[in-house]
Amino acid sequence: DGGITQSPKYLFRKEGQNVTLSCEQNLNHDAMYWYRQDPGQGLRLIYYSQIVNDFQKGDIAEGYSVSREKKESFPLTVTSAQKNPTAFYLCASSIAGTGLRSEQYFGPGTRLTVT
Amino acid sequence: KNQVEQSPQSLIILEGKNCTLQCNYTVSPFSNLRWYKQDTGRGPVSLTIMTFSENTKSNGRYTATLDADTKQSSLHITASQLSDSASYICVVSARSNSGYALNFGKGTSLLVTP
């Protein structure tokens, strides 16, 4: 999975609890991304970060928060405000941005189930 | 409306046969188009990436084509193997005010049977 690790692979939480998903990369990439994948739907961008200490909202940021204190790490917190948090979460990284030739490398994913 | 449409939604073929997956897009201005393979429960892995000037790109038994005029791409799999069973995702990158945006198709689910 290209030097990106996500943990844990499966995560179970009770409704109303915040939960943090881990994403670490050793590729020395500047940019990192969080996506959500639901059955029958394409990947949807939650948050992305082009550089340390900076991040931007994606298409579906409501109910999520992120931090980028280190280049290698981009944790995602799913808050209790997220109405439908059960999904497969994918972290990715790239050299810089998503422009020409900037390949995205994906982690193995975390499947979050909230009951 | 999704700007990247993939067809078919799912496909079942016999081992050893060839198949072709389609991707039509309306994204503009076009930057590049990527095909990913995603095994069940895993992250996507890149197969090919093509720019405006590239008509075809091969990666082993996978061959992608791009017609930027008609905004269509295809992924051809030759001599399919059981390990080809996966979801294949078409992703189109477009230039935007903030840089580039990736537009994901919903994927084609391929099952290769013995």
mmCIF file with all atom_site columns, C-alpha atoms in Angstrom:
data_model
loop_
_atom_site.group_PDB
_atom_site.id
_atom_site.type_symbol
_atom_site.label_atom_id
_atom_site.label_alt_id
_atom_site.label_comp_id
_atom_site.label_asym_id
_atom_site.label_entity_id
_atom_site.label_seq_id
_atom_site.pdbx_PDB_ins_code
_atom_site.Cartn_x
_atom_site.Cartn_y
_atom_site.Cartn_z
_atom_site.occupancy
_atom_site.B_iso_or_equiv
_atom_site.pdbx_formal_charge
_atom_site.auth_seq_id
_atom_site.auth_comp_id
_atom_site.auth_asym_id
_atom_site.auth_atom_id
_atom_site.pdbx_PDB_model_num
ATOM 1   C CA . ASP A 1 1   ? 0.000   0.000   0.000   1.00 0.00 ? 1   ASP A CA 1
ATOM 2   C CA . GLY A 1 2   ? 2.797   2.346   -0.925  1.00 0.00 ? 2   GLY A CA 1
ATOM 3   C CA . GLY A 1 3   ? 4.179   3.336   2.480   1.00 0.00 ? 3   GLY A CA 1
ATOM 4   C CA . ILE A 1 4   ? 0.910   4.565   3.940   1.00 0.00 ? 4   ILE A CA 1
ATOM 5   C CA . THR A 1 5   ? -0.498  2.920   7.015   1.00 0.00 ? 5   THR A CA 1
ATOM 6   C CA . GLN A 1 6   ? -3.932  3.316   8.500   1.00 0.00 ? 6   GLN A CA 1
ATOM 7   C CA . SER A 1 7   ? -5.012  1.976   11.824  1.00 0.00 ? 7   SER A CA 1
ATOM 8   C CA . PRO A 1 8   ? -7.006  0.268   12.942  1.00 0.00 ? 8   PRO A CA 1
ATOM 9   C CA . LYS A 1 9   ? -8.389  -1.735  10.016  1.00 0.00 ? 9   LYS A CA 1
ATOM 10  C CA . TYR A 1 10  ? -11.766 -2.155  11.743  1.00 0.00 ? 10  TYR A CA 1
ATOM 11  C CA . LEU A 1 11  ? -13.224 0.234   14.306  1.00 0.00 ? 11  LEU A CA 1
ATOM 12  C CA . PHE A 1 12  ? -16.471 0.030   16.213  1.00 0.00 ? 12  PHE A CA 1
ATOM 13  C CA . ARG A 1 13  ? -17.977 2.905   18.180  1.00 0.00 ? 13  ARG A CA 1
ATOM 14  C CA . LYS A 1 14  ? -21.176 3.815   19.903  1.00 0.00 ? 14  LYS A CA 1
ATOM 15  C CA . GLU A 1 15  ? -23.244 6.663   18.523  1.00 0.00 ? 15  GLU A CA 1
ATOM 16  C CA . GLY A 1 16  ? -22.343 9.983   20.128  1.00 0.00 ? 16  GLY A CA 1
ATOM 17  C CA . GLN A 1 17  ? -18.662 9.187   20.594  1.00 0.00 ? 17  GLN A CA 1
ATOM 18  C CA . ASN A 1 18  ? -15.865 10.922  18.757  1.00 0.00 ? 18  ASN A CA 1
ATOM 19  C CA . VAL A 1 19  ? -13.327 8.627   17.120  1.00 0.00 ? 19  VAL A CA 1
ATOM 20  C CA . THR A 1 20  ? -9.924  9.336   15.565  1.00 0.00 ? 20  THR A CA 1
ATOM 21  C CA . LEU A 1 21  ? -8.557  7.439   12.585  1.00 0.00 ? 21  LEU A CA 1
ATOM 22  C CA . SER A 1 22  ? -4.818  7.283   12.137  1.00 0.00 ? 22  SER A CA 1
ATOM 23  C CA . CYS A 1 23  ? -2.916  7.843   8.874   1.00 0.00 ? 23  CYS A CA 1
ATOM 24  C CA . GLU A 1 24  ? 0.876   7.784   8.628   1.00 0.00 ? 24  GLU A CA 1
ATOM 25  C CA . GLN A 1 25  ? 3.099   7.940   5.531   1.00 0.00 ? 25  GLN A CA 1
ATOM 26  C CA . ASN A 1 26  ? 6.840   7.481   5.101   1.00 0.00 ? 26  ASN A CA 1
ATOM 27  C CA . LEU A 1 27  ? 6.948   8.605   1.460   1.00 0.00 ? 27  LEU A CA 1
ATOM 28  C CA . ASN A 1 28  ? 8.019   12.163  2.301   1.00 0.00 ? 28  ASN A CA 1
ATOM 29  C CA . HIS A 1 29  ? 4.908   13.438  0.530   1.00 0.00 ? 29  HIS A CA 1
ATOM 30  C CA . ASP A 1 30  ? 3.728   16.976  1.183   1.00 0.00 ? 30  ASP A CA 1
ATOM 31  C CA . ALA A 1 31  ? 0.045   16.432  0.400   1.00 0.00 ? 31  ALA A CA 1
ATOM 32  C CA . MET A 1 32  ? -2.342  14.139  2.262   1.00 0.00 ? 32  MET A CA 1
ATOM 33  C CA . TYR A 1 33  ? -6.038  13.427  1.823   1.00 0.00 ? 33  TYR A CA 1
ATOM 34  C CA . TRP A 1 34  ? -8.981  11.767  3.513   1.00 0.00 ? 34  TRP A CA 1
ATOM 35  C CA . TYR A 1 35  ? -11.756 10.131  1.509   1.00 0.00 ? 35  TYR A CA 1
ATOM 36  C CA . ARG A 1 36  ? -14.940 8.380   2.426   1.00 0.00 ? 36  ARG A CA 1
ATOM 37  C CA . GLN A 1 37  ? -16.246 5.438   0.406   1.00 0.00 ? 37  GLN A CA 1
ATOM 38  C CA . ASP A 1 38  ? -19.809 4.165   0.625   1.00 0.00 ? 38  ASP A CA 1
ATOM 39  C CA . PRO A 1 39  ? -21.246 1.164   -1.267  1.00 0.00 ? 39  PRO A CA 1
ATOM 40  C CA . GLY A 1 40  ? -22.136 2.037   -4.851  1.00 0.00 ? 40  GLY A CA 1
ATOM 41  C CA . GLN A 1 41  ? -20.606 5.492   -4.614  1.00 0.00 ? 41  GLN A CA 1
ATOM 42  C CA . GLY A 1 42  ? -17.369 7.030   -5.750  1.00 0.00 ? 42  GLY A CA 1
ATOM 43  C CA . LEU A 1 43  ? -14.773 8.266   -3.301  1.00 0.00 ? 43  LEU A CA 1
ATOM 44  C CA . ARG A 1 44  ? -15.680 11.593  -1.725  1.00 0.00 ? 44  ARG A CA 1
ATOM 45  C CA . LEU A 1 45  ? -13.080 14.020  -0.417  1.00 0.00 ? 45  LEU A CA 1
ATOM 46  C CA . ILE A 1 46  ? -13.402 14.967  3.255   1.00 0.00 ? 46  ILE A CA 1
ATOM 47  C CA . TYR A 1 47  ? -10.273 17.027  3.929   1.00 0.00 ? 47  TYR A CA 1
ATOM 48  C CA . TYR A 1 48  ? -6.899  17.561  2.331   1.00 0.00 ? 48  TYR A CA 1
ATOM 49  C CA . SER A 1 49  ? -3.623  19.111  3.357   1.00 0.00 ? 49  SER A CA 1
ATOM 50  C CA . GLN A 1 50  ? -1.014  20.470  0.963   1.00 0.00 ? 50  GLN A CA 1
ATOM 51  C CA . ILE A 1 51  ? 1.549   21.269  3.623   1.00 0.00 ? 51  ILE A CA 1
ATOM 52  C CA . VAL A 1 52  ? 2.169   20.937  7.350   1.00 0.00 ? 52  VAL A CA 1
ATOM 53  C CA . ASN A 1 53  ? -0.077  23.090  9.559   1.00 0.00 ? 53  ASN A CA 1
ATOM 54  C CA . ASP A 1 54  ? -2.469  23.769  6.721   1.00 0.00 ? 54  ASP A CA 1
ATOM 55  C CA . PHE A 1 55  ? -5.573  21.910  5.556   1.00 0.00 ? 55  PHE A CA 1
ATOM 56  C CA . GLN A 1 56  ? -8.665  22.548  3.490   1.00 0.00 ? 56  GLN A CA 1
ATOM 57  C CA . LYS A 1 57  ? -12.218 21.255  3.552   1.00 0.00 ? 57  LYS A CA 1
ATOM 58  C CA . GLY A 1 58  ? -13.253 18.882  0.843   1.00 0.00 ? 58  GLY A CA 1
ATOM 59  C CA . ASP A 1 59  ? -16.724 18.160  -0.457  1.00 0.00 ? 59  ASP A CA 1
ATOM 60  C CA . ILE A 1 60  ? -18.108 16.552  2.715   1.00 0.00 ? 60  ILE A CA 1
ATOM 61  C CA . ALA A 1 61  ? -16.202 18.046  5.662   1.00 0.00 ? 61  ALA A CA 1
ATOM 62  C CA . GLU A 1 62  ? -19.176 18.545  7.990   1.00 0.00 ? 62  GLU A CA 1
ATOM 63  C CA . GLY A 1 63  ? -18.861 16.421  11.121  1.00 0.00 ? 63  GLY A CA 1
ATOM 64  C CA . TYR A 1 64  ? -15.149 15.773  10.596  1.00 0.00 ? 64  TYR A CA 1
ATOM 65  C CA . SER A 1 65  ? -11.960 17.447  11.785  1.00 0.00 ? 65  SER A CA 1
ATOM 66  C CA . VAL A 1 66  ? -8.272  16.976  10.975  1.00 0.00 ? 66  VAL A CA 1
ATOM 67  C CA . SER A 1 67  ? -4.848  18.171  12.056  1.00 0.00 ? 67  SER A CA 1
ATOM 68  C CA . ARG A 1 68  ? -1.493  18.233  10.285  1.00 0.00 ? 68  ARG A CA 1
ATOM 69  C CA . GLU A 1 69  ? 1.162   18.874  12.912  1.00 0.00 ? 69  GLU A CA 1
ATOM 70  C CA . LYS A 1 70  ? 3.714   16.590  11.254  1.00 0.00 ? 70  LYS A CA 1
ATOM 71  C CA . LYS A 1 71  ? 4.435   15.887  7.604   1.00 0.00 ? 71  LYS A CA 1
ATOM 72  C CA . GLU A 1 72  ? 4.020   12.140  8.119   1.00 0.00 ? 72  GLU A CA 1
ATOM 73  C CA . SER A 1 73  ? 0.711   12.216  9.977   1.00 0.00 ? 73  SER A CA 1
ATOM 74  C CA . PHE A 1 74  ? -2.809  13.331  9.097   1.00 0.00 ? 74  PHE A CA 1
ATOM 75  C CA . PRO A 1 75  ? -5.340  12.009  11.646  1.00 0.00 ? 75  PRO A CA 1
ATOM 76  C CA . LEU A 1 76  ? -9.062  12.290  11.013  1.00 0.00 ? 76  LEU A CA 1
ATOM 77  C CA . THR A 1 77  ? -11.572 12.724  13.818  1.00 0.00 ? 77  THR A CA 1
ATOM 78  C CA . VAL A 1 78  ? -15.135 11.658  13.174  1.00 0.00 ? 78  VAL A CA 1
ATOM 79  C CA . THR A 1 79  ? -17.235 13.691  15.571  1.00 0.00 ? 79  THR A CA 1
ATOM 80  C CA . SER A 1 80  ? -20.669 12.995  16.975  1.00 0.00 ? 80  SER A CA 1
ATOM 81  C CA . ALA A 1 81  ? -21.979 15.680  14.605  1.00 0.00 ? 81  ALA A CA 1
ATOM 82  C CA . GLN A 1 82  ? -21.441 13.408  11.607  1.00 0.00 ? 82  GLN A CA 1
ATOM 83  C CA . LYS A 1 83  ? -24.920 12.124  10.851  1.00 0.00 ? 83  LYS A CA 1
ATOM 84  C CA . ASN A 1 84  ? -23.953 8.893   9.099   1.00 0.00 ? 84  ASN A CA 1
ATOM 85  C CA . PRO A 1 85  ? -20.385 7.975   10.058  1.00 0.00 ? 85  PRO A CA 1
ATOM 86  C CA . THR A 1 86  ? -20.425 4.281   9.184   1.00 0.00 ? 86  THR A CA 1
ATOM 87  C CA . ALA A 1 87  ? -18.231 3.960   6.084   1.00 0.00 ? 87  ALA A CA 1
ATOM 88  C CA . PHE A 1 88  ? -14.872 2.893   4.677   1.00 0.00 ? 88  PHE A CA 1
ATOM 89  C CA . TYR A 1 89  ? -12.288 5.650   5.161   1.00 0.00 ? 89  TYR A CA 1
ATOM 90  C CA . LEU A 1 90  ? -9.268  5.969   2.899   1.00 0.00 ? 90  LEU A CA 1
ATOM 91  C CA . CYS A 1 91  ? -6.196  8.098   3.433   1.00 0.00 ? 91  CYS A CA 1
ATOM 92  C CA . ALA A 1 92  ? -3.936  9.053   0.530   1.00 0.00 ? 92  ALA A CA 1
ATOM 93  C CA . SER A 1 93  ? -0.812  11.075  -0.092  1.00 0.00 ? 93  SER A CA 1
ATOM 94  C CA . SER A 1 94  ? 0.939   12.627  -3.076  1.00 0.00 ? 94  SER A CA 1
ATOM 95  C CA . ILE A 1 95  ? 4.125   14.557  -3.759  1.00 0.00 ? 95  ILE A CA 1
ATOM 96  C CA . ALA A 1 96  ? 2.248   17.828  -4.116  1.00 0.00 ? 96  ALA A CA 1
ATOM 97  C CA . GLY A 1 97  ? -1.353  18.544  -4.987  1.00 0.00 ? 97  GLY A CA 1
ATOM 98  C CA . THR A 1 98  ? -3.273  16.533  -7.538  1.00 0.00 ? 98  THR A CA 1
ATOM 99  C CA . GLY A 1 99  ? -1.861  18.046  -10.689 1.00 0.00 ? 99  GLY A CA 1
ATOM 100 C CA . LEU A 1 100 ? -0.068  16.559  -13.604 1.00 0.00 ? 100 LEU A CA 1
ATOM 101 C CA . ARG A 1 101 ? 1.760   13.350  -12.834 1.00 0.00 ? 101 ARG A CA 1
ATOM 102 C CA . SER A 1 102 ? 1.118   13.755  -9.103  1.00 0.00 ? 102 SER A CA 1
ATOM 103 C CA . GLU A 1 103 ? 0.184   10.208  -8.271  1.00 0.00 ? 103 GLU A CA 1
ATOM 104 C CA . GLN A 1 104 ? -1.933  9.528   -5.200  1.00 0.00 ? 104 GLN A CA 1
ATOM 105 C CA . TYR A 1 105 ? -0.971  6.575   -3.055  1.00 0.00 ? 105 TYR A CA 1
ATOM 106 C CA . PHE A 1 106 ? -3.716  5.107   -0.895  1.00 0.00 ? 106 PHE A CA 1
ATOM 107 C CA . GLY A 1 107 ? -3.577  3.422   2.470   1.00 0.00 ? 107 GLY A CA 1
ATOM 108 C CA . PRO A 1 108 ? -5.364  0.128   3.198   1.00 0.00 ? 108 PRO A CA 1
ATOM 109 C CA . GLY A 1 109 ? -8.397  1.863   4.693   1.00 0.00 ? 109 GLY A CA 1
ATOM 110 C CA . THR A 1 110 ? -10.286 1.805   7.990   1.00 0.00 ? 110 THR A CA 1
ATOM 111 C CA . ARG A 1 111 ? -13.810 0.444   8.158   1.00 0.00 ? 111 ARG A CA 1
ATOM 112 C CA . LEU A 1 112 ? -15.728 2.361   10.810  1.00 0.00 ? 112 LEU A CA 1
ATOM 113 C CA . THR A 1 113 ? -18.987 1.030   12.166  1.00 0.00 ? 113 THR A CA 1
ATOM 114 C CA . VAL A 1 114 ? -21.062 3.195   14.490  1.00 0.00 ? 114 VAL A CA 1
ATOM 115 C CA . THR A 1 115 ? -24.034 1.658   16.267  1.00 0.00 ? 115 THR A CA 1
ATOM 116 C CA . LYS B 2 1   ? -24.682 14.783  -11.348 1.00 0.00 ? 1   LYS B CA 1
ATOM 117 C CA . ASN B 2 2   ? -21.460 12.813  -11.348 1.00 0.00 ? 2   ASN B CA 1
ATOM 118 C CA . GLN B 2 3   ? -19.049 14.149  -13.918 1.00 0.00 ? 3   GLN B CA 1
ATOM 119 C CA . VAL B 2 4   ? -17.416 10.752  -14.372 1.00 0.00 ? 4   VAL B CA 1
ATOM 120 C CA . GLU B 2 5   ? -19.651 7.903   -15.480 1.00 0.00 ? 5   GLU B CA 1
ATOM 121 C CA . GLN B 2 6   ? -18.433 4.314   -15.624 1.00 0.00 ? 6   GLN B CA 1
ATOM 122 C CA . SER B 2 7   ? -20.005 1.348   -17.334 1.00 0.00 ? 7   SER B CA 1
ATOM 123 C CA . PRO B 2 8   ? -20.928 -1.338  -16.845 1.00 0.00 ? 8   PRO B CA 1
ATOM 124 C CA . GLN B 2 9   ? -21.654 -1.126  -13.135 1.00 0.00 ? 9   GLN B CA 1
ATOM 125 C CA . SER B 2 10  ? -20.662 -4.779  -12.770 1.00 0.00 ? 10  SER B CA 1
ATOM 126 C CA . LEU B 2 11  ? -19.292 -7.477  -15.012 1.00 0.00 ? 11  LEU B CA 1
ATOM 127 C CA . ILE B 2 12  ? -18.748 -11.226 -14.772 1.00 0.00 ? 12  ILE B CA 1
ATOM 128 C CA . ILE B 2 13  ? -16.339 -12.963 -17.152 1.00 0.00 ? 13  ILE B CA 1
ATOM 129 C CA . LEU B 2 14  ? -14.652 -16.326 -17.435 1.00 0.00 ? 14  LEU B CA 1
ATOM 130 C CA . GLU B 2 15  ? -10.994 -16.677 -16.616 1.00 0.00 ? 15  GLU B CA 1
ATOM 131 C CA . GLY B 2 16  ? -8.858  -16.180 -19.693 1.00 0.00 ? 16  GLY B CA 1
ATOM 132 C CA . LYS B 2 17  ? -11.331 -13.932 -21.473 1.00 0.00 ? 17  LYS B CA 1
ATOM 133 C CA . ASN B 2 18  ? -10.785 -10.279 -22.333 1.00 0.00 ? 18  ASN B CA 1
ATOM 134 C CA . CYS B 2 19  ? -12.981 -7.401  -21.222 1.00 0.00 ? 19  CYS B CA 1
ATOM 135 C CA . THR B 2 20  ? -13.293 -3.661  -21.655 1.00 0.00 ? 20  THR B CA 1
ATOM 136 C CA . LEU B 2 21  ? -14.480 -1.147  -19.098 1.00 0.00 ? 21  LEU B CA 1
ATOM 137 C CA . GLN B 2 22  ? -15.732 2.279   -20.097 1.00 0.00 ? 22  GLN B CA 1
ATOM 138 C CA . CYS B 2 23  ? -15.359 5.740   -18.574 1.00 0.00 ? 23  CYS B CA 1
ATOM 139 C CA . ASN B 2 24  ? -17.096 8.849   -19.930 1.00 0.00 ? 24  ASN B CA 1
ATOM 140 C CA . TYR B 2 25  ? -16.496 12.227  -18.384 1.00 0.00 ? 25  TYR B CA 1
ATOM 141 C CA . THR B 2 26  ? -17.671 15.814  -18.638 1.00 0.00 ? 26  THR B CA 1
ATOM 142 C CA . VAL B 2 27  ? -14.965 17.272  -16.406 1.00 0.00 ? 27  VAL B CA 1
ATOM 143 C CA . SER B 2 28  ? -13.315 20.392  -17.767 1.00 0.00 ? 28  SER B CA 1
ATOM 144 C CA . PRO B 2 29  ? -10.670 21.683  -18.141 1.00 0.00 ? 29  PRO B CA 1
ATOM 145 C CA . PHE B 2 30  ? -9.110  18.263  -18.350 1.00 0.00 ? 30  PHE B CA 1
ATOM 146 C CA . SER B 2 31  ? -5.727  17.607  -16.776 1.00 0.00 ? 31  SER B CA 1
ATOM 147 C CA . ASN B 2 32  ? -5.269  13.847  -16.633 1.00 0.00 ? 32  ASN B CA 1
ATOM 148 C CA . LEU B 2 33  ? -7.158  10.572  -16.309 1.00 0.00 ? 33  LEU B CA 1
ATOM 149 C CA . ARG B 2 34  ? -6.267  7.688   -14.029 1.00 0.00 ? 34  ARG B CA 1
ATOM 150 C CA . TRP B 2 35  ? -7.443  4.136   -13.651 1.00 0.00 ? 35  TRP B CA 1
ATOM 151 C CA . TYR B 2 36  ? -7.223  2.459   -10.261 1.00 0.00 ? 36  TYR B CA 1
ATOM 152 C CA . LYS B 2 37  ? -7.778  -1.129  -9.181  1.00 0.00 ? 37  LYS B CA 1
ATOM 153 C CA . GLN B 2 38  ? -9.337  -1.637  -5.758  1.00 0.00 ? 38  GLN B CA 1
ATOM 154 C CA . ASP B 2 39  ? -9.468  -5.066  -4.180  1.00 0.00 ? 39  ASP B CA 1
ATOM 155 C CA . THR B 2 40  ? -12.279 -5.621  -1.702  1.00 0.00 ? 40  THR B CA 1
ATOM 156 C CA . GLY B 2 41  ? -11.511 -3.984  1.614   1.00 0.00 ? 41  GLY B CA 1
ATOM 157 C CA . ARG B 2 42  ? -8.256  -2.468  0.382   1.00 0.00 ? 42  ARG B CA 1
ATOM 158 C CA . GLY B 2 43  ? -7.104  0.896   -0.871  1.00 0.00 ? 43  GLY B CA 1
ATOM 159 C CA . PRO B 2 44  ? -7.020  1.674   -4.622  1.00 0.00 ? 44  PRO B CA 1
ATOM 160 C CA . VAL B 2 45  ? -3.810  1.019   -6.517  1.00 0.00 ? 45  VAL B CA 1
ATOM 161 C CA . SER B 2 46  ? -2.876  2.996   -9.602  1.00 0.00 ? 46  SER B CA 1
ATOM 162 C CA . LEU B 2 47  ? -2.865  1.177   -12.956 1.00 0.00 ? 47  LEU B CA 1
ATOM 163 C CA . THR B 2 48  ? -2.342  3.996   -15.456 1.00 0.00 ? 48  THR B CA 1
ATOM 164 C CA . ILE B 2 49  ? -2.316  7.756   -15.715 1.00 0.00 ? 49  ILE B CA 1
ATOM 165 C CA . MET B 2 50  ? -2.761  9.595   -19.022 1.00 0.00 ? 50  MET B CA 1
ATOM 166 C CA . THR B 2 51  ? -2.501  13.209  -20.036 1.00 0.00 ? 51  THR B CA 1
ATOM 167 C CA . PHE B 2 52  ? -4.310  15.021  -22.833 1.00 0.00 ? 52  PHE B CA 1
ATOM 168 C CA . SER B 2 53  ? -1.722  14.060  -25.434 1.00 0.00 ? 53  SER B CA 1
ATOM 169 C CA . GLU B 2 54  ? -1.609  10.351  -24.628 1.00 0.00 ? 54  GLU B CA 1
ATOM 170 C CA . ASN B 2 55  ? -3.959  8.015   -26.488 1.00 0.00 ? 55  ASN B CA 1
ATOM 171 C CA . THR B 2 56  ? -2.946  4.742   -24.907 1.00 0.00 ? 56  THR B CA 1
ATOM 172 C CA . LYS B 2 57  ? -1.009  3.472   -21.923 1.00 0.00 ? 57  LYS B CA 1
ATOM 173 C CA . SER B 2 58  ? -0.255  -0.114  -20.988 1.00 0.00 ? 58  SER B CA 1
ATOM 174 C CA . ASN B 2 59  ? 0.581   -1.772  -17.698 1.00 0.00 ? 59  ASN B CA 1
ATOM 175 C CA . GLY B 2 60  ? 1.052   -5.491  -18.240 1.00 0.00 ? 60  GLY B CA 1
ATOM 176 C CA . ARG B 2 61  ? -2.293  -6.993  -19.231 1.00 0.00 ? 61  ARG B CA 1
ATOM 177 C CA . TYR B 2 62  ? -4.039  -3.668  -18.664 1.00 0.00 ? 62  TYR B CA 1
ATOM 178 C CA . THR B 2 63  ? -4.323  -1.176  -21.534 1.00 0.00 ? 63  THR B CA 1
ATOM 179 C CA . ALA B 2 64  ? -6.027  2.171   -21.126 1.00 0.00 ? 64  ALA B CA 1
ATOM 180 C CA . THR B 2 65  ? -7.100  4.391   -24.002 1.00 0.00 ? 65  THR B CA 1
ATOM 181 C CA . LEU B 2 66  ? -8.122  8.010   -23.990 1.00 0.00 ? 66  LEU B CA 1
ATOM 182 C CA . ASP B 2 67  ? -10.060 10.058  -26.535 1.00 0.00 ? 67  ASP B CA 1
ATOM 183 C CA . ALA B 2 68  ? -9.945  13.591  -25.190 1.00 0.00 ? 68  ALA B CA 1
ATOM 184 C CA . ASP B 2 69  ? -12.130 14.866  -28.023 1.00 0.00 ? 69  ASP B CA 1
ATOM 185 C CA . THR B 2 70  ? -15.076 12.635  -27.128 1.00 0.00 ? 70  THR B CA 1
ATOM 186 C CA . LYS B 2 71  ? -14.106 12.574  -23.436 1.00 0.00 ? 71  LYS B CA 1
ATOM 187 C CA . GLN B 2 72  ? -14.033 8.824   -23.278 1.00 0.00 ? 72  GLN B CA 1
ATOM 188 C CA . SER B 2 73  ? -11.599 6.336   -21.842 1.00 0.00 ? 73  SER B CA 1
ATOM 189 C CA . SER B 2 74  ? -11.521 2.576   -21.731 1.00 0.00 ? 74  SER B CA 1
ATOM 190 C CA . LEU B 2 75  ? -9.590  -0.009  -19.772 1.00 0.00 ? 75  LEU B CA 1
ATOM 191 C CA . HIS B 2 76  ? -8.968  -3.267  -21.584 1.00 0.00 ? 76  HIS B CA 1
ATOM 192 C CA . ILE B 2 77  ? -7.966  -6.352  -19.627 1.00 0.00 ? 77  ILE B CA 1
ATOM 193 C CA . THR B 2 78  ? -6.377  -9.143  -21.608 1.00 0.00 ? 78  THR B CA 1
ATOM 194 C CA . ALA B 2 79  ? -6.409  -12.818 -20.669 1.00 0.00 ? 79  ALA B CA 1
ATOM 195 C CA . SER B 2 80  ? -8.161  -12.196 -17.379 1.00 0.00 ? 80  SER B CA 1
ATOM 196 C CA . GLN B 2 81  ? -7.049  -13.918 -14.191 1.00 0.00 ? 81  GLN B CA 1
ATOM 197 C CA . LEU B 2 82  ? -8.938  -14.650 -10.993 1.00 0.00 ? 82  LEU B CA 1
ATOM 198 C CA . SER B 2 83  ? -6.845  -11.979 -9.277  1.00 0.00 ? 83  SER B CA 1
ATOM 199 C CA . ASP B 2 84  ? -8.324  -9.372  -11.621 1.00 0.00 ? 84  ASP B CA 1
ATOM 200 C CA . SER B 2 85  ? -11.557 -9.591  -9.618  1.00 0.00 ? 85  SER B CA 1
ATOM 201 C CA . ALA B 2 86  ? -11.824 -6.116  -8.130  1.00 0.00 ? 86  ALA B CA 1
ATOM 202 C CA . SER B 2 87  ? -13.421 -2.721  -8.549  1.00 0.00 ? 87  SER B CA 1
ATOM 203 C CA . TYR B 2 88  ? -11.902 -0.514  -11.254 1.00 0.00 ? 88  TYR B CA 1
ATOM 204 C CA . ILE B 2 89  ? -12.170 3.199   -10.681 1.00 0.00 ? 89  ILE B CA 1
ATOM 205 C CA . CYS B 2 90  ? -11.772 5.965   -13.261 1.00 0.00 ? 90  CYS B CA 1
ATOM 206 C CA . VAL B 2 91  ? -10.548 9.295   -11.896 1.00 0.00 ? 91  VAL B CA 1
ATOM 207 C CA . VAL B 2 92  ? -10.384 12.511  -13.896 1.00 0.00 ? 92  VAL B CA 1
ATOM 208 C CA . SER B 2 93  ? -8.302  15.440  -12.740 1.00 0.00 ? 93  SER B CA 1
ATOM 209 C CA . ALA B 2 94  ? -9.410  18.951  -13.666 1.00 0.00 ? 94  ALA B CA 1
ATOM 210 C CA . ARG B 2 95  ? -7.740  22.264  -13.139 1.00 0.00 ? 95  ARG B CA 1
ATOM 211 C CA . SER B 2 96  ? -9.521  24.502  -10.656 1.00 0.00 ? 96  SER B CA 1
ATOM 212 C CA . ASN B 2 97  ? -8.994  27.892  -9.024  1.00 0.00 ? 97  ASN B CA 1
ATOM 213 C CA . SER B 2 98  ? -7.345  26.209  -6.029  1.00 0.00 ? 98  SER B CA 1
ATOM 214 C CA . GLY B 2 99  ? -5.176  23.892  -8.104  1.00 0.00 ? 99  GLY B CA 1
ATOM 215 C CA . TYR B 2 100 ? -6.560  20.582  -9.249  1.00 0.00 ? 100 TYR B CA 1
ATOM 216 C CA . ALA B 2 101 ? -9.639  18.595  -8.323  1.00 0.00 ? 101 ALA B CA 1
ATOM 217 C CA . LEU B 2 102 ? -10.079 14.854  -8.635  1.00 0.00 ? 102 LEU B CA 1
ATOM 218 C CA . ASN B 2 103 ? -13.408 13.527  -9.868  1.00 0.00 ? 103 ASN B CA 1
ATOM 219 C CA . PHE B 2 104 ? -14.064 9.882   -9.061  1.00 0.00 ? 104 PHE B CA 1
ATOM 220 C CA . GLY B 2 105 ? -16.281 7.479   -10.936 1.00 0.00 ? 105 GLY B CA 1
ATOM 221 C CA . LYS B 2 106 ? -18.339 4.973   -8.952  1.00 0.00 ? 106 LYS B CA 1
ATOM 222 C CA . GLY B 2 107 ? -16.323 2.089   -10.312 1.00 0.00 ? 107 GLY B CA 1
ATOM 223 C CA . THR B 2 108 ? -16.976 -1.098  -12.249 1.00 0.00 ? 108 THR B CA 1
ATOM 224 C CA . SER B 2 109 ? -17.053 -4.274  -10.206 1.00 0.00 ? 109 SER B CA 1
ATOM 225 C CA . LEU B 2 110 ? -15.379 -7.108  -12.105 1.00 0.00 ? 110 LEU B CA 1
ATOM 226 C CA . LEU B 2 111 ? -15.697 -10.757 -11.148 1.00 0.00 ? 111 LEU B CA 1
ATOM 227 C CA . VAL B 2 112 ? -13.537 -13.312 -12.932 1.00 0.00 ? 112 VAL B CA 1
ATOM 228 C CA . THR B 2 113 ? -14.799 -16.858 -12.500 1.00 0.00 ? 113 THR B CA 1
ATOM 229 C CA . PRO B 2 114 ? -12.981 -20.161 -13.103 1.00 0.00 ? 114 PRO B CA 1
#
